PDB file of C-alpha atoms and ligand atoms in Angstrom:
ATOM      1  CA  MET A   1      85.322 120.866  80.504  1.00 91.00           C
ATOM      2  CA  TYR A   2      83.567 123.786  82.115  1.00 95.00           C
ATOM      3  CA  TYR A   3      80.959 123.724  84.835  1.00 97.00           C
ATOM      4  CA  ILE A   4      79.103 126.454  86.683  1.00 98.00           C
ATOM      5  CA  GLY A   5      78.728 126.121  90.447  1.00 98.00           C
ATOM      6  CA  ILE A   6      76.504 128.426  92.481  1.00 98.00           C
ATOM      7  CA  ASP A   7      76.761 128.638  96.265  1.00 96.00           C
ATOM      8  CA  VAL A   8      73.527 130.067  97.632  1.00 95.00           C
ATOM      9  CA  GLY A   9      73.764 131.664 101.053  1.00 89.00           C
ATOM     10  CA  GLY A  10      71.290 133.686 103.069  1.00 84.00           C
ATOM     11  CA  THR A  11      73.239 136.891 102.368  1.00 88.00           C
ATOM     12  CA  ASN A  12      75.193 136.278  99.158  1.00 93.00           C
ATOM     13  CA  LEU A  13      74.981 134.287  95.942  1.00 96.00           C
ATOM     14  CA  VAL A  14      78.388 133.235  94.621  1.00 97.00           C
ATOM     15  CA  ALA A  15      78.729 131.686  91.170  1.00 97.00           C
ATOM     16  CA  GLY A  16      81.972 130.282  89.775  1.00 98.00           C
ATOM     17  CA  LEU A  17      83.237 128.941  86.475  1.00 97.00           C
ATOM     18  CA  VAL A  18      84.990 125.684  87.360  1.00 97.00           C
ATOM     19  CA  ASN A  19      86.841 122.966  85.447  1.00 96.00           C
ATOM     20  CA  GLU A  20      86.736 119.200  86.019  1.00 94.00           C
ATOM     21  CA  LEU A  21      89.691 119.437  88.434  1.00 94.00           C
ATOM     22  CA  GLY A  22      87.817 121.842  90.660  1.00 95.00           C
ATOM     23  CA  HIS A  23      89.834 124.864  89.578  1.00 96.00           C
ATOM     24  CA  ILE A  24      87.863 128.131  89.713  1.00 96.00           C
ATOM     25  CA  PHE A  25      88.535 130.484  86.783  1.00 96.00           C
ATOM     26  CA  ASN A  26      86.361 133.349  87.914  1.00 95.00           C
ATOM     27  CA  LYS A  27      83.555 134.192  90.298  1.00 96.00           C
ATOM     28  CA  VAL A  28      80.679 136.642  90.485  1.00 96.00           C
ATOM     29  CA  THR A  29      78.897 137.579  93.706  1.00 96.00           C
ATOM     30  CA  THR A  30      75.469 139.168  94.232  1.00 96.00           C
ATOM     31  CA  PRO A  31      73.885 140.100  97.562  1.00 94.00           C
ATOM     32  CA  VAL A  32      70.506 138.535  98.325  1.00 93.00           C
ATOM     33  CA  ALA A  33      67.891 141.316  98.284  1.00 91.00           C
ATOM     34  CA  ARG A  34      65.717 141.313 101.401  1.00 91.00           C
ATOM     35  CA  ASP A  35      62.499 141.225  99.416  1.00 93.00           C
ATOM     36  CA  MET A  36      63.669 138.758  96.765  1.00 93.00           C
ATOM     37  CA  THR A  37      60.917 136.480  95.459  1.00 95.00           C
ATOM     38  CA  ALA A  38      61.499 132.895  94.356  1.00 95.00           C
ATOM     39  CA  GLU A  39      61.005 133.991  90.713  1.00 95.00           C
ATOM     40  CA  GLN A  40      63.588 136.762  91.040  1.00 96.00           C
ATOM     41  CA  PHE A  41      65.953 134.336  92.731  1.00 96.00           C
ATOM     42  CA  GLY A  42      65.717 131.881  89.828  1.00 96.00           C
ATOM     43  CA  ALA A  43      66.210 134.681  87.284  1.00 97.00           C
ATOM     44  CA  GLU A  44      69.236 135.998  89.200  1.00 97.00           C
ATOM     45  CA  LEU A  45      70.921 132.576  89.081  1.00 97.00           C
ATOM     46  CA  VAL A  46      70.528 132.517  85.292  1.00 98.00           C
ATOM     47  CA  ARG A  47      71.808 136.088  84.967  1.00 97.00           C
ATOM     48  CA  MET A  48      74.880 135.294  87.091  1.00 97.00           C
ATOM     49  CA  SER A  49      75.606 132.163  85.054  1.00 98.00           C
ATOM     50  CA  ARG A  50      75.453 134.104  81.778  1.00 97.00           C
ATOM     51  CA  ARG A  51      77.655 136.802  83.296  1.00 97.00           C
ATOM     52  CA  LEU A  52      80.268 134.168  84.189  1.00 96.00           C
ATOM     53  CA  CYS A  53      80.457 133.095  80.547  1.00 96.00           C
ATOM     54  CA  GLU A  54      80.884 136.715  79.436  1.00 95.00           C
ATOM     55  CA  VAL A  55      83.594 137.470  81.996  1.00 93.00           C
ATOM     56  CA  GLY A  56      85.408 134.191  81.282  1.00 92.00           C
ATOM     57  CA  GLU A  57      84.855 134.601  77.515  1.00 94.00           C
ATOM     58  CA  ILE A  58      83.401 131.104  77.307  1.00 94.00           C
ATOM     59  CA  ASP A  59      80.780 130.112  74.754  1.00 95.00           C
ATOM     60  CA  PRO A  60      77.702 129.123  76.875  1.00 95.00           C
ATOM     61  CA  GLY A  61      77.416 126.025  74.653  1.00 95.00           C
ATOM     62  CA  LYS A  62      80.665 124.775  76.181  1.00 96.00           C
ATOM     63  CA  ILE A  63      79.218 124.633  79.711  1.00 97.00           C
ATOM     64  CA  GLU A  64      78.608 121.013  80.752  1.00 97.00           C
ATOM     65  CA  SER A  65      76.093 121.686  83.516  1.00 98.00           C
ATOM     66  CA  VAL A  66      75.044 124.069  86.258  1.00 98.00           C
ATOM     67  CA  GLY A  67      75.088 122.961  89.912  1.00 98.00           C
ATOM     68  CA  ILE A  68      73.291 124.872  92.643  1.00 98.00           C
ATOM     69  CA  GLY A  69      74.136 124.415  96.346  1.00 97.00           C
ATOM     70  CA  LEU A  70      71.228 125.468  98.542  1.00 95.00           C
ATOM     71  CA  PRO A  71      70.870 126.225 102.266  1.00 92.00           C
ATOM     72  CA  GLY A  72      67.978 123.896 102.991  1.00 89.00           C
ATOM     73  CA  ALA A  73      66.248 120.724 101.892  1.00 90.00           C
ATOM     74  CA  VAL A  74      66.649 119.829  98.231  1.00 94.00           C
ATOM     75  CA  ASP A  75      65.120 117.212  95.927  1.00 94.00           C
ATOM     76  CA  ASN A  76      67.498 116.784  93.004  1.00 95.00           C
ATOM     77  CA  LYS A  77      65.399 114.086  91.353  1.00 94.00           C
ATOM     78  CA  ALA A  78      62.389 116.387  91.084  1.00 95.00           C
ATOM     79  CA  GLY A  79      64.492 119.544  90.693  1.00 96.00           C
ATOM     80  CA  LEU A  80      62.963 121.223  93.741  1.00 96.00           C
ATOM     81  CA  PHE A  81      64.277 123.567  96.421  1.00 95.00           C
ATOM     82  CA  VAL A  82      62.018 121.905  98.992  1.00 94.00           C
ATOM     83  CA  GLN A  83      62.326 124.045 102.079  1.00 84.00           C
ATOM     84  CA  ASN A  84      64.447 126.936 103.155  1.00 81.00           C
ATOM     85  CA  PRO A  85      64.750 128.557 106.558  1.00 81.00           C
ATOM     86  CA  ASN A  86      67.421 130.967 105.276  1.00 81.00           C
ATOM     87  CA  MET A  87      66.073 132.835 102.230  1.00 90.00           C
ATOM     88  CA  PRO A  88      63.839 135.941 102.066  1.00 91.00           C
ATOM     89  CA  PHE A  89      61.094 133.974 100.285  1.00 92.00           C
ATOM     90  CA  ARG A  90      59.334 131.209 102.183  1.00 89.00           C
ATOM     91  CA  ASP A  91      57.839 129.238  99.272  1.00 92.00           C
ATOM     92  CA  LYS A  92      58.078 125.480  99.552  1.00 93.00           C
ATOM     93  CA  ASN A  93      59.009 123.220  96.626  1.00 95.00           C
ATOM     94  CA  VAL A  94      60.393 125.948  94.361  1.00 96.00           C
ATOM     95  CA  PRO A  95      60.830 124.271  90.922  1.00 97.00           C
ATOM     96  CA  LEU A  96      64.329 125.669  90.520  1.00 97.00           C
ATOM     97  CA  ARG A  97      65.521 123.382  87.741  1.00 98.00           C
ATOM     98  CA  GLU A  98      62.487 124.136  85.585  1.00 98.00           C
ATOM     99  CA  MET A  99      62.808 127.885  86.295  1.00 97.00           C
ATOM    100  CA  PHE A 100      66.446 127.839  85.231  1.00 98.00           C
ATOM    101  CA  GLN A 101      65.874 125.728  82.131  1.00 97.00           C
ATOM    102  CA  ARG A 102      63.058 128.008  80.944  1.00 96.00           C
ATOM    103  CA  GLU A 103      65.767 130.643  80.392  1.00 96.00           C
ATOM    104  CA  TRP A 104      68.712 128.411  79.576  1.00 97.00           C
ATOM    105  CA  ASP A 105      68.253 124.799  78.498  1.00 97.00           C
ATOM    106  CA  ILE A 106      71.160 123.051  80.218  1.00 97.00           C
ATOM    107  CA  PRO A 107      71.481 120.163  82.741  1.00 98.00           C
ATOM    108  CA  VAL A 108      70.883 121.591  86.237  1.00 98.00           C
ATOM    109  CA  PHE A 109      71.782 119.749  89.457  1.00 98.00           C
ATOM    110  CA  LEU A 110      70.646 120.733  92.928  1.00 97.00           C
ATOM    111  CA  GLY A 111      72.374 119.903  96.210  1.00 96.00           C
ATOM    112  CA  ASN A 112      72.190 120.795  99.859  1.00 93.00           C
ATOM    113  CA  ASP A 113      75.109 123.093 100.796  1.00 92.00           C
ATOM    114  CA  ALA A 114      76.673 120.684 103.292  1.00 93.00           C
ATOM    115  CA  ASN A 115      76.500 117.924 100.675  1.00 95.00           C
ATOM    116  CA  CYS A 116      78.123 120.213  98.098  1.00 96.00           C
ATOM    117  CA  ALA A 117      81.003 120.893 100.494  1.00 95.00           C
ATOM    118  CA  ALA A 118      81.486 117.113 100.770  1.00 96.00           C
ATOM    119  CA  VAL A 119      81.497 116.738  96.979  1.00 96.00           C
ATOM    120  CA  GLY A 120      84.052 119.548  96.667  1.00 96.00           C
ATOM    121  CA  GLU A 121      86.427 118.091  99.262  1.00 96.00           C
ATOM    122  CA  TYR A 122      86.087 114.603  97.771  1.00 96.00           C
ATOM    123  CA  TRP A 123      86.702 115.723  94.205  1.00 95.00           C
ATOM    124  CA  ALA A 124      89.323 118.397  94.681  1.00 95.00           C
ATOM    125  CA  GLY A 125      90.157 118.870  98.359  1.00 96.00           C
ATOM    126  CA  ALA A 126      91.391 117.138 101.497  1.00 97.00           C
ATOM    127  CA  ALA A 127      89.270 113.998 100.942  1.00 97.00           C
ATOM    128  CA  LYS A 128      90.434 113.397  97.367  1.00 96.00           C
ATOM    129  CA  GLY A 129      90.444 109.672  96.620  1.00 91.00           C
ATOM    130  CA  CYS A 130      89.096 108.687 100.080  1.00 97.00           C
ATOM    131  CA  ASP A 131      86.021 106.475 100.238  1.00 97.00           C
ATOM    132  CA  PRO A 132      83.850 106.643 102.257  1.00 98.00           C
ATOM    133  CA  ALA A 133      84.510 110.308 102.933  1.00 98.00           C
ATOM    134  CA  VAL A 134      82.568 112.300 105.510  1.00 98.00           C
ATOM    135  CA  MET A 135      82.488 116.080 105.605  1.00 97.00           C
ATOM    136  CA  VAL A 136      81.472 117.757 108.863  1.00 97.00           C
ATOM    137  CA  THR A 137      80.831 121.509 108.818  1.00 94.00           C
ATOM    138  CA  LEU A 138      80.931 123.237 112.198  1.00 95.00           C
ATOM    139  CA  GLY A 139      78.883 126.412 111.989  1.00 91.00           C
ATOM    140  CA  THR A 140      75.661 127.698 113.526  1.00 90.00           C
ATOM    141  CA  GLY A 141      74.697 124.027 113.512  1.00 93.00           C
ATOM    142  CA  ILE A 142      76.529 120.956 112.238  1.00 95.00           C
ATOM    143  CA  GLY A 143      76.117 120.050 108.580  1.00 94.00           C
ATOM    144  CA  GLY A 144      77.291 116.860 106.995  1.00 95.00           C
ATOM    145  CA  GLY A 145      77.867 115.047 103.744  1.00 96.00           C
ATOM    146  CA  LEU A 146      78.872 111.509 102.839  1.00 97.00           C
ATOM    147  CA  ILE A 147      80.473 110.203  99.664  1.00 97.00           C
ATOM    148  CA  ILE A 148      80.254 106.439  99.486  1.00 97.00           C
ATOM    149  CA  GLY A 149      81.130 104.241  96.516  1.00 96.00           C
ATOM    150  CA  GLY A 150      81.959 107.402  94.576  1.00 95.00           C
ATOM    151  CA  ARG A 151      78.409 108.686  95.001  1.00 95.00           C
ATOM    152  CA  LEU A 152      76.828 111.324  97.178  1.00 95.00           C
ATOM    153  CA  PHE A 153      74.589 109.704  99.796  1.00 95.00           C
ATOM    154  CA  THR A 154      71.290 111.509 100.317  1.00 91.00           C
ATOM    155  CA  GLY A 155      68.877 108.948 101.773  1.00 91.00           C
ATOM    156  CA  PHE A 156      65.607 107.973 100.086  1.00 91.00           C
ATOM    157  CA  ALA A 157      64.011 111.377 100.674  1.00 86.00           C
ATOM    158  CA  ASN A 158      67.074 113.620 100.802  1.00 85.00           C
ATOM    159  CA  ALA A 159      67.467 113.993 104.573  1.00 82.00           C
ATOM    160  CA  GLY A 160      70.047 111.232 104.948  1.00 86.00           C
ATOM    161  CA  MET A 161      72.964 113.104 106.470  1.00 93.00           C
ATOM    162  CA  GLU A 162      71.407 115.462 108.992  1.00 93.00           C
ATOM    163  CA  ILE A 163      74.226 114.449 111.290  1.00 96.00           C
ATOM    164  CA  GLY A 164      73.851 117.553 113.454  1.00 96.00           C
ATOM    165  CA  HIS A 165      70.653 116.028 114.805  1.00 96.00           C
ATOM    166  CA  MET A 166      72.018 112.675 115.887  1.00 97.00           C
ATOM    167  CA  ILE A 167      71.173 112.447 119.561  1.00 98.00           C
ATOM    168  CA  ILE A 168      74.192 112.134 121.818  1.00 98.00           C
ATOM    169  CA  GLN A 169      72.562 112.933 125.174  1.00 98.00           C
ATOM    170  CA  PRO A 170      69.199 111.615 126.454  1.00 98.00           C
ATOM    171  CA  ASN A 171      67.023 114.539 127.616  1.00 97.00           C
ATOM    172  CA  GLY A 172      69.874 116.858 126.698  1.00 98.00           C
ATOM    173  CA  ILE A 173      69.905 120.476 125.560  1.00 97.00           C
ATOM    174  CA  LEU A 174      66.855 121.561 123.518  1.00 97.00           C
ATOM    175  CA  CYS A 175      67.594 121.889 119.788  1.00 95.00           C
ATOM    176  CA  GLY A 176      66.045 124.101 117.102  1.00 90.00           C
ATOM    177  CA  CYS A 177      64.625 120.931 115.502  1.00 91.00           C
ATOM    178  CA  GLY A 178      62.463 120.335 118.576  1.00 95.00           C
ATOM    179  CA  GLY A 179      64.500 117.379 119.814  1.00 96.00           C
ATOM    180  CA  ARG A 180      66.813 117.207 122.806  1.00 98.00           C
ATOM    181  CA  GLY A 181      70.462 116.290 123.035  1.00 98.00           C
ATOM    182  CA  CYS A 182      71.283 116.750 119.328  1.00 98.00           C
ATOM    183  CA  TRP A 183      74.988 116.687 118.487  1.00 98.00           C
ATOM    184  CA  GLU A 184      74.998 120.252 117.166  1.00 97.00           C
ATOM    185  CA  ARG A 185      73.986 121.562 120.578  1.00 98.00           C
ATOM    186  CA  TYR A 186      77.387 120.254 121.824  1.00 98.00           C
ATOM    187  CA  GLY A 187      79.693 120.384 118.814  1.00 98.00           C
ATOM    188  CA  SER A 188      78.771 123.419 116.663  1.00 97.00           C
ATOM    189  CA  ALA A 189      80.432 126.846 116.774  1.00 96.00           C
ATOM    190  CA  THR A 190      77.291 128.098 118.525  1.00 96.00           C
ATOM    191  CA  ALA A 191      77.715 125.452 121.224  1.00 98.00           C
ATOM    192  CA  LEU A 192      81.369 126.404 121.687  1.00 98.00           C
ATOM    193  CA  ILE A 193      80.427 130.063 122.168  1.00 98.00           C
ATOM    194  CA  GLN A 194      77.729 129.141 124.689  1.00 98.00           C
ATOM    195  CA  LEU A 195      80.141 126.921 126.627  1.00 98.00           C
ATOM    196  CA  ALA A 196      82.642 129.784 126.735  1.00 98.00           C
ATOM    197  CA  GLN A 197      80.035 132.279 127.954  1.00 98.00           C
ATOM    198  CA  LEU A 198      78.894 129.889 130.663  1.00 98.00           C
ATOM    199  CA  GLU A 199      82.422 129.311 131.886  1.00 98.00           C
ATOM    200  CA  MET A 200      83.106 133.054 131.862  1.00 98.00           C
ATOM    201  CA  GLU A 201      80.148 133.605 134.193  1.00 97.00           C
ATOM    202  CA  ARG A 202      81.670 131.065 136.567  1.00 97.00           C
ATOM    203  CA  ASP A 203      85.162 132.501 136.370  1.00 97.00           C
ATOM    204  CA  ARG A 204      85.320 136.310 136.297  1.00 96.00           C
ATOM    205  CA  SER A 205      89.121 136.231 136.196  1.00 97.00           C
ATOM    206  CA  SER A 206      89.298 134.246 132.940  1.00 98.00           C
ATOM    207  CA  GLU A 207      91.475 135.730 130.172  1.00 98.00           C
ATOM    208  CA  MET A 208      88.454 135.314 127.907  1.00 98.00           C
ATOM    209  CA  TRP A 209      86.984 138.457 129.519  1.00 98.00           C
ATOM    210  CA  THR A 210      90.071 140.475 128.540  1.00 97.00           C
ATOM    211  CA  ILE A 211      89.934 139.184 124.957  1.00 98.00           C
ATOM    212  CA  VAL A 212      86.337 140.369 124.520  1.00 98.00           C
ATOM    213  CA  ASP A 213      86.835 143.690 126.369  1.00 97.00           C
ATOM    214  CA  GLY A 214      84.466 142.611 129.138  1.00 97.00           C
ATOM    215  CA  ASP A 215      81.564 142.078 126.693  1.00 97.00           C
ATOM    216  CA  SER A 216      80.367 138.470 126.591  1.00 95.00           C
ATOM    217  CA  PHE A 217      78.361 139.199 123.412  1.00 96.00           C
ATOM    218  CA  LYS A 218      81.704 139.549 121.640  1.00 97.00           C
ATOM    219  CA  VAL A 219      82.674 135.936 122.339  1.00 98.00           C
ATOM    220  CA  SER A 220      83.401 134.103 119.091  1.00 97.00           C
ATOM    221  CA  GLY A 221      84.487 130.583 118.279  1.00 96.00           C
ATOM    222  CA  ARG A 222      88.081 131.839 118.388  1.00 97.00           C
ATOM    223  CA  THR A 223      87.915 133.292 121.916  1.00 98.00           C
ATOM    224  CA  PRO A 224      88.486 130.099 123.956  1.00 98.00           C
ATOM    225  CA  PHE A 225      91.314 129.056 121.617  1.00 98.00           C
ATOM    226  CA  GLN A 226      93.030 132.425 122.023  1.00 98.00           C
ATOM    227  CA  ALA A 227      92.687 132.288 125.815  1.00 98.00           C
ATOM    228  CA  ALA A 228      93.822 128.660 126.018  1.00 98.00           C
ATOM    229  CA  ARG A 229      96.934 129.688 124.100  1.00 97.00           C
ATOM    230  CA  LEU A 230      97.636 132.113 126.956  1.00 97.00           C
ATOM    231  CA  GLY A 231      97.317 129.243 129.431  1.00 97.00           C
ATOM    232  CA  ASP A 232      93.881 130.259 130.739  1.00 98.00           C
ATOM    233  CA  ALA A 233      92.424 127.420 132.824  1.00 98.00           C
ATOM    234  CA  ALA A 234      88.771 128.358 132.183  1.00 98.00           C
ATOM    235  CA  ALA A 235      89.336 128.326 128.415  1.00 98.00           C
ATOM    236  CA  LYS A 236      91.032 124.946 128.643  1.00 98.00           C
ATOM    237  CA  ARG A 237      87.983 123.601 130.496  1.00 98.00           C
ATOM    238  CA  VAL A 238      85.737 124.998 127.745  1.00 98.00           C
ATOM    239  CA  LEU A 239      87.777 123.291 125.042  1.00 98.00           C
ATOM    240  CA  ALA A 240      87.943 119.985 126.935  1.00 98.00           C
ATOM    241  CA  ASN A 241      84.152 120.032 127.279  1.00 98.00           C
ATOM    242  CA  TYR A 242      83.620 121.023 123.667  1.00 98.00           C
ATOM    243  CA  LEU A 243      86.030 118.437 122.273  1.00 98.00           C
ATOM    244  CA  GLN A 244      84.306 115.719 124.265  1.00 98.00           C
ATOM    245  CA  GLY A 245      80.919 116.614 122.751  1.00 98.00           C
ATOM    246  CA  LEU A 246      82.385 116.974 119.270  1.00 98.00           C
ATOM    247  CA  SER A 247      84.192 113.649 119.519  1.00 98.00           C
ATOM    248  CA  ILE A 248      81.081 111.665 120.522  1.00 98.00           C
ATOM    249  CA  GLY A 249      79.302 112.436 117.254  1.00 98.00           C
ATOM    250  CA  MET A 250      82.425 111.634 115.301  1.00 98.00           C
ATOM    251  CA  ILE A 251      82.901 108.316 117.113  1.00 98.00           C
ATOM    252  CA  ASN A 252      79.310 107.412 116.217  1.00 98.00           C
ATOM    253  CA  LEU A 253      79.953 108.278 112.556  1.00 98.00           C
ATOM    254  CA  VAL A 254      83.114 106.158 112.535  1.00 98.00           C
ATOM    255  CA  ASN A 255      81.460 103.186 114.217  1.00 98.00           C
ATOM    256  CA  ILE A 256      78.567 103.243 111.751  1.00 98.00           C
ATOM    257  CA  LEU A 257      80.324 104.134 108.488  1.00 97.00           C
ATOM    258  CA  GLN A 258      84.026 103.462 109.015  1.00 97.00           C
ATOM    259  CA  PRO A 259      84.957 106.367 106.767  1.00 98.00           C
ATOM    260  CA  GLU A 260      88.497 106.624 105.455  1.00 98.00           C
ATOM    261  CA  ILE A 261      88.478 110.315 106.299  1.00 98.00           C
ATOM    262  CA  ILE A 262      86.442 112.902 108.167  1.00 98.00           C
ATOM    263  CA  CYS A 263      87.046 116.456 106.939  1.00 97.00           C
ATOM    264  CA  LEU A 264      86.228 119.291 109.279  1.00 97.00           C
ATOM    265  CA  GLY A 265      85.072 122.603 107.837  1.00 95.00           C
ATOM    266  CA  GLY A 266      83.642 125.854 109.163  1.00 92.00           C
ATOM    267  CA  GLY A 267      85.374 128.607 111.144  1.00 90.00           C
ATOM    268  CA  VAL A 268      86.165 126.457 114.191  1.00 95.00           C
ATOM    269  CA  SER A 269      88.246 124.094 112.044  1.00 95.00           C
ATOM    270  CA  ASN A 270      90.801 126.868 111.532  1.00 94.00           C
ATOM    271  CA  ALA A 271      91.999 126.571 115.131  1.00 96.00           C
ATOM    272  CA  GLU A 272      95.568 125.428 115.542  1.00 96.00           C
ATOM    273  CA  ASP A 273      96.152 121.668 115.449  1.00 97.00           C
ATOM    274  CA  ASP A 274      97.542 121.309 118.976  1.00 97.00           C
ATOM    275  CA  LEU A 275      94.328 122.766 120.409  1.00 98.00           C
ATOM    276  CA  LEU A 276      91.772 121.149 118.093  1.00 98.00           C
ATOM    277  CA  LEU A 277      92.725 118.387 115.657  1.00 98.00           C
ATOM    278  CA  ASN A 278      95.357 116.598 117.745  1.00 98.00           C
ATOM    279  CA  PRO A 279      93.295 116.199 120.932  1.00 98.00           C
ATOM    280  CA  LEU A 280      90.220 115.413 118.799  1.00 98.00           C
ATOM    281  CA  ARG A 281      92.050 112.619 116.975  1.00 98.00           C
ATOM    282  CA  GLU A 282      93.115 111.133 120.323  1.00 98.00           C
ATOM    283  CA  LEU A 283      89.547 111.190 121.654  1.00 98.00           C
ATOM    284  CA  VAL A 284      88.015 109.732 118.486  1.00 98.00           C
ATOM    285  CA  TRP A 285      90.632 107.010 117.980  1.00 97.00           C
ATOM    286  CA  ARG A 286      90.419 105.989 121.625  1.00 97.00           C
ATOM    287  CA  GLY A 287      86.605 105.900 121.520  1.00 97.00           C
ATOM    288  CA  CYS A 288      86.133 103.921 118.302  1.00 97.00           C
ATOM    289  CA  PHE A 289      85.300 100.234 118.113  1.00 97.00           C
ATOM    290  CA  ASP A 290      88.037  99.451 115.585  1.00 95.00           C
ATOM    291  CA  LYS A 291      91.278 100.563 117.206  1.00 94.00           C
ATOM    292  CA  ASP A 292      93.487  99.083 114.483  1.00 94.00           C
ATOM    293  CA  HIS A 293      92.329 101.281 111.608  1.00 95.00           C
ATOM    294  CA  HIS A 294      92.499 104.942 112.454  1.00 96.00           C
ATOM    295  CA  VAL A 295      90.159 107.241 110.568  1.00 97.00           C
ATOM    296  CA  ARG A 296      91.967 110.246 109.113  1.00 98.00           C
ATOM    297  CA  ILE A 297      90.695 113.483 110.636  1.00 98.00           C
ATOM    298  CA  GLU A 298      91.730 116.493 108.578  1.00 97.00           C
ATOM    299  CA  LYS A 299      90.896 120.121 108.042  1.00 97.00           C
ATOM    300  CA  ALA A 300      88.841 120.715 104.883  1.00 96.00           C
ATOM    301  CA  SER A 301      91.110 122.350 102.316  1.00 96.00           C
ATOM    302  CA  LEU A 302      88.828 124.303  99.983  1.00 95.00           C
ATOM    303  CA  GLY A 303      87.627 126.812 102.590  1.00 89.00           C
ATOM    304  CA  ASN A 304      84.967 129.189 101.301  1.00 87.00           C
ATOM    305  CA  ASP A 305      85.299 127.785  97.786  1.00 93.00           C
ATOM    306  CA  ALA A 306      84.064 124.301  98.748  1.00 92.00           C
ATOM    307  CA  GLY A 307      80.439 125.282  98.075  1.00 93.00           C
ATOM    308  CA  VAL A 308      81.065 126.604  94.569  1.00 97.00           C
ATOM    309  CA  VAL A 309      83.386 123.748  93.567  1.00 97.00           C
ATOM    310  CA  GLY A 310      81.093 121.095  95.046  1.00 97.00           C
ATOM    311  CA  ALA A 311      77.980 122.520  93.380  1.00 98.00           C
ATOM    312  CA  ALA A 312      79.795 122.678  90.030  1.00 98.00           C
ATOM    313  CA  LEU A 313      80.871 119.050  90.259  1.00 96.00           C
ATOM    314  CA  LEU A 314      77.562 117.648  91.584  1.00 96.00           C
ATOM    315  CA  GLU A 315      76.919 116.129  88.149  1.00 94.00           C
ATOM    316  CA  ASN A 316      79.732 113.647  88.705  1.00 91.00           C
ATOM    317  CA  LEU A 317      78.481 112.266  92.007  1.00 92.00           C
ATOM    318  CA  VAL A 318      74.667 112.278  91.965  1.00 86.00           C
TER     319      VAL A 318
HETATM  320 ZN1   ZN B 401      68.193 118.776 116.483  1.00 86.61          ZN
END
């Protein structure tokens, strides 16, 4: 069986021809034009899907369905791209399914990108066969997805797993959502960078300064890990702080859902195990209510392909 999965990002659209095992046969990528309208966006998704069939020499009639992973709020029941802070067009409630089907009459499924990553990892990645399975993506913010009972959980109005905005600190750091103390202000890649920059201001002799050539704007999520590897005390403090914040949200997820596995994705998750996953497991296991059943905490395995694979396989879980 063949599926098409499209991973929509703010800068690139990536479409892939995928089979039921999550194997990608081929991909096509198109940059997002700065002045792209919602209509042009819809038309581009159809064009890319047709192109995939040509390149893969697949009869379009053999495609089971098209799944679209979107960076924003999505209503799959109504077929709408509800809201998007990340695309050039600002229209609300773009009727994406209808737009696609006007050109190509085929089942179309829509999903939020973090949810698609969860579907991908559950179907073909590190969370295969685990239920419930939680996917946590550490990026600019923290995205999340939950597969429970073999189904993608979305909540009654599709905002069910905005885990980045669970509050872990009363009157804490101000968040982009308007709230204070949201988890993503402590556990995202952005938070890690800010913690590193703060610590660097306190400690001018930190190795982190050498790594970024004296320019604190060059600090990335990798910087504190690189410096900690060199034994830098300031970097170790940064990581200890960061891991504490990251672990609190995960402990909350475990206490509420008791997932079999939590998969971590995003750039930060590529850090070496002795600096990230191992200490994180210790903190989470120690902090959870049920100390007899340890949640598995693993690196997501599909990497950049999770979005395409998850979008393609949405049909099976929604
Ligand atoms: Zn928030």
